Amino acid sequence: MRLEAITWDRLGDRLAERLLDLEPADGGPWPRIAFDGAPAARPGDLAERVHEALRIRGRPSLVVGTEGFLRPASLRLEHGHQDVDAYYDGWFDTGALWREVFGPLEPGGDGRILPDLLDPVTDRATRSPYVQLPPRGLLLLHGPLLLRHWFPFDLTVHLLLSPGALRRRTPEPEHWTLPAFERYEHETDPAGTADVLVRLDDPRRPAWNG
């Protein structure tokens, strides 16, 4: 796949411009976009950049991170602090994401989204208030392993790191998660299935497939 070098500012603008005309596949009023990538790729940074570019263009959006929807530590760490299978299959509360984020954005939904559920540091409920996303407002959901859950995204962006770059940019205490991303690549092929691919081996010089 041919990739084109681009600046971060230009990337945010180009993605925002593409999203302005995006229509939800289910006929509802709220487009849903994935920013998928390992924590080392910092997908939330790109989601925030696009959010700001949309704001300048007068289009509302809401950035939501899956780190606010971790399962309680008693469940996700049941088999230890470094269980790769648990990280891959059981760290994130996909049921809560369906219920609190995607469900309200279905046709006939009320657009009221819970932006987070659990504080990953304190392991306690955040008690955040619901946020009303107006019609034509965009959900910008970011996090790892997003494309394996059959979430109803209308556009998917995958932030790609080569295995070497992923290892270099992942803090050593988190290296135990690397096999999960190798498994994700083999089972889901996010680079091949995402609508937009952004390669970040050199974070100063991203490249994308336009």
Coordinates of N, CA and C in Angstrom, one line a residue, residues 33-39 42-48 62-69 92 97 101-102 115 139-146 151 153 157 159:
I33 N -16.7 7.0 14.6 CA -15.3 6.9 14.0 C -14.4 6.2 15.1
A34 N -13.6 5.3 14.6 CA -12.6 4.6 15.4 C -11.2 5.2 15.2
F35 N -10.5 5.4 16.2 CA -9.1 5.7 16.2 C -8.4 4.6 16.9
D36 N -8.0 3.6 16.1 CA -7.5 2.3 16.7 C -6.0 2.3 16.7
G37 N -5.4 2.0 17.8 CA -3.9 1.8 17.9 C -3.5 1.4 19.3
A38 N -2.3 0.8 19.3 CA -1.7 0.5 20.6 C -1.5 1.8 21.4
P39 N -1.4 1.7 22.8 CA -1.2 2.9 23.5 C 0.1 3.7 23.1
R42 N -0.6 6.4 20.6 CA -1.3 7.5 21.1 C -2.5 7.9 20.2
P43 N -3.4 7.0 20.0 CA -4.5 7.3 19.1 C -5.4 8.4 19.6
G44 N -5.4 8.6 21.0 CA -6.2 9.7 21.5 C -5.7 11.1 21.1
D45 N -4.4 11.2 20.9 CA -3.9 12.5 20.4 C -4.5 12.9 19.0
L46 N -4.5 11.9 18.1 CA -5.1 12.2 16.8 C -6.6 12.4 16.9
A47 N -7.3 11.7 17.8 CA -8.7 11.9 18.0 C -9.0 13.4 18.4
E48 N -8.1 13.8 19.4 CA -8.3 15.2 19.9 C -8.0 16.2 18.8
L62 N -17.5 14.3 20.0 CA -17.1 13.9 21.4 C -16.0 12.9 21.3
V63 N -15.0 13.1 22.0 CA -13.8 12.2 22.1 C -14.1 11.3 23.3
V64 N -14.0 10.0 23.1 CA -14.2 9.0 24.2 C -13.0 8.0 24.1
G65 N -12.4 7.7 25.2 CA -11.3 6.7 25.2 C -11.7 5.4 25.9
T66 N -11.3 4.3 25.4 CA -11.7 3.0 26.0 C -11.1 2.8 27.3
E67 N -10.0 3.6 27.7 CA -9.4 3.4 29.0 C -10.4 3.8 30.1
G68 N -11.4 4.5 29.8 CA -12.5 4.8 30.7 C -13.5 3.7 30.9
F69 N -13.3 2.6 30.1 CA -14.3 1.5 30.2 C -13.5 0.2 30.4
F92 N -11.3 -4.8 28.6 CA -12.2 -3.7 28.3 C -13.6 -4.2 28.4
L97 N -19.5 -0.4 26.7 CA -19.4 0.4 25.5 C -20.6 0.3 24.6
V101 N -22.4 3.9 25.0 CA -21.8 4.7 24.0 C -22.5 4.4 22.6
F102 N -22.5 3.2 22.2 CA -23.1 2.9 20.9 C -24.6 2.8 20.9
P115 N -19.3 9.3 29.0 CA -18.0 9.4 28.4 C -17.0 8.5 29.1
L139 N -19.0 10.8 17.1 CA -18.3 10.1 18.1 C -16.9 9.7 17.6
L140 N -15.9 10.1 18.4 CA -14.5 9.8 18.1 C -14.0 8.9 19.2
L141 N -14.0 7.6 19.0 CA -13.6 6.6 20.0 C -12.2 6.2 19.7
H142 N -11.4 6.2 20.7 CA -10.0 5.8 20.5 C -9.6 4.8 21.6
G143 N -8.7 3.9 21.1 CA -8.2 2.8 22.0 C -7.6 1.7 21.3
P144 N -7.0 0.7 22.0 CA -6.4 -0.4 21.3 C -7.4 -1.5 21.0
L145 N -7.1 -2.3 20.0 CA -7.8 -3.5 19.7 C -9.3 -3.3 19.3
L146 N -9.6 -2.1 18.8 CA -11.0 -1.7 18.6 C -11.7 -2.5 17.4
F151 N -17.9 -3.4 16.5 CA -18.5 -2.1 16.8 C -19.0 -1.5 15.5
F153 N -18.8 1.1 13.5 CA -18.1 2.3 13.1 C -18.5 2.6 11.6
V157 N -9.9 4.4 11.5 CA -8.5 4.9 11.4 C -7.6 4.0 12.2
L159 N -3.7 3.4 13.5 CA -2.4 4.0 13.7 C -1.4 2.8 13.8

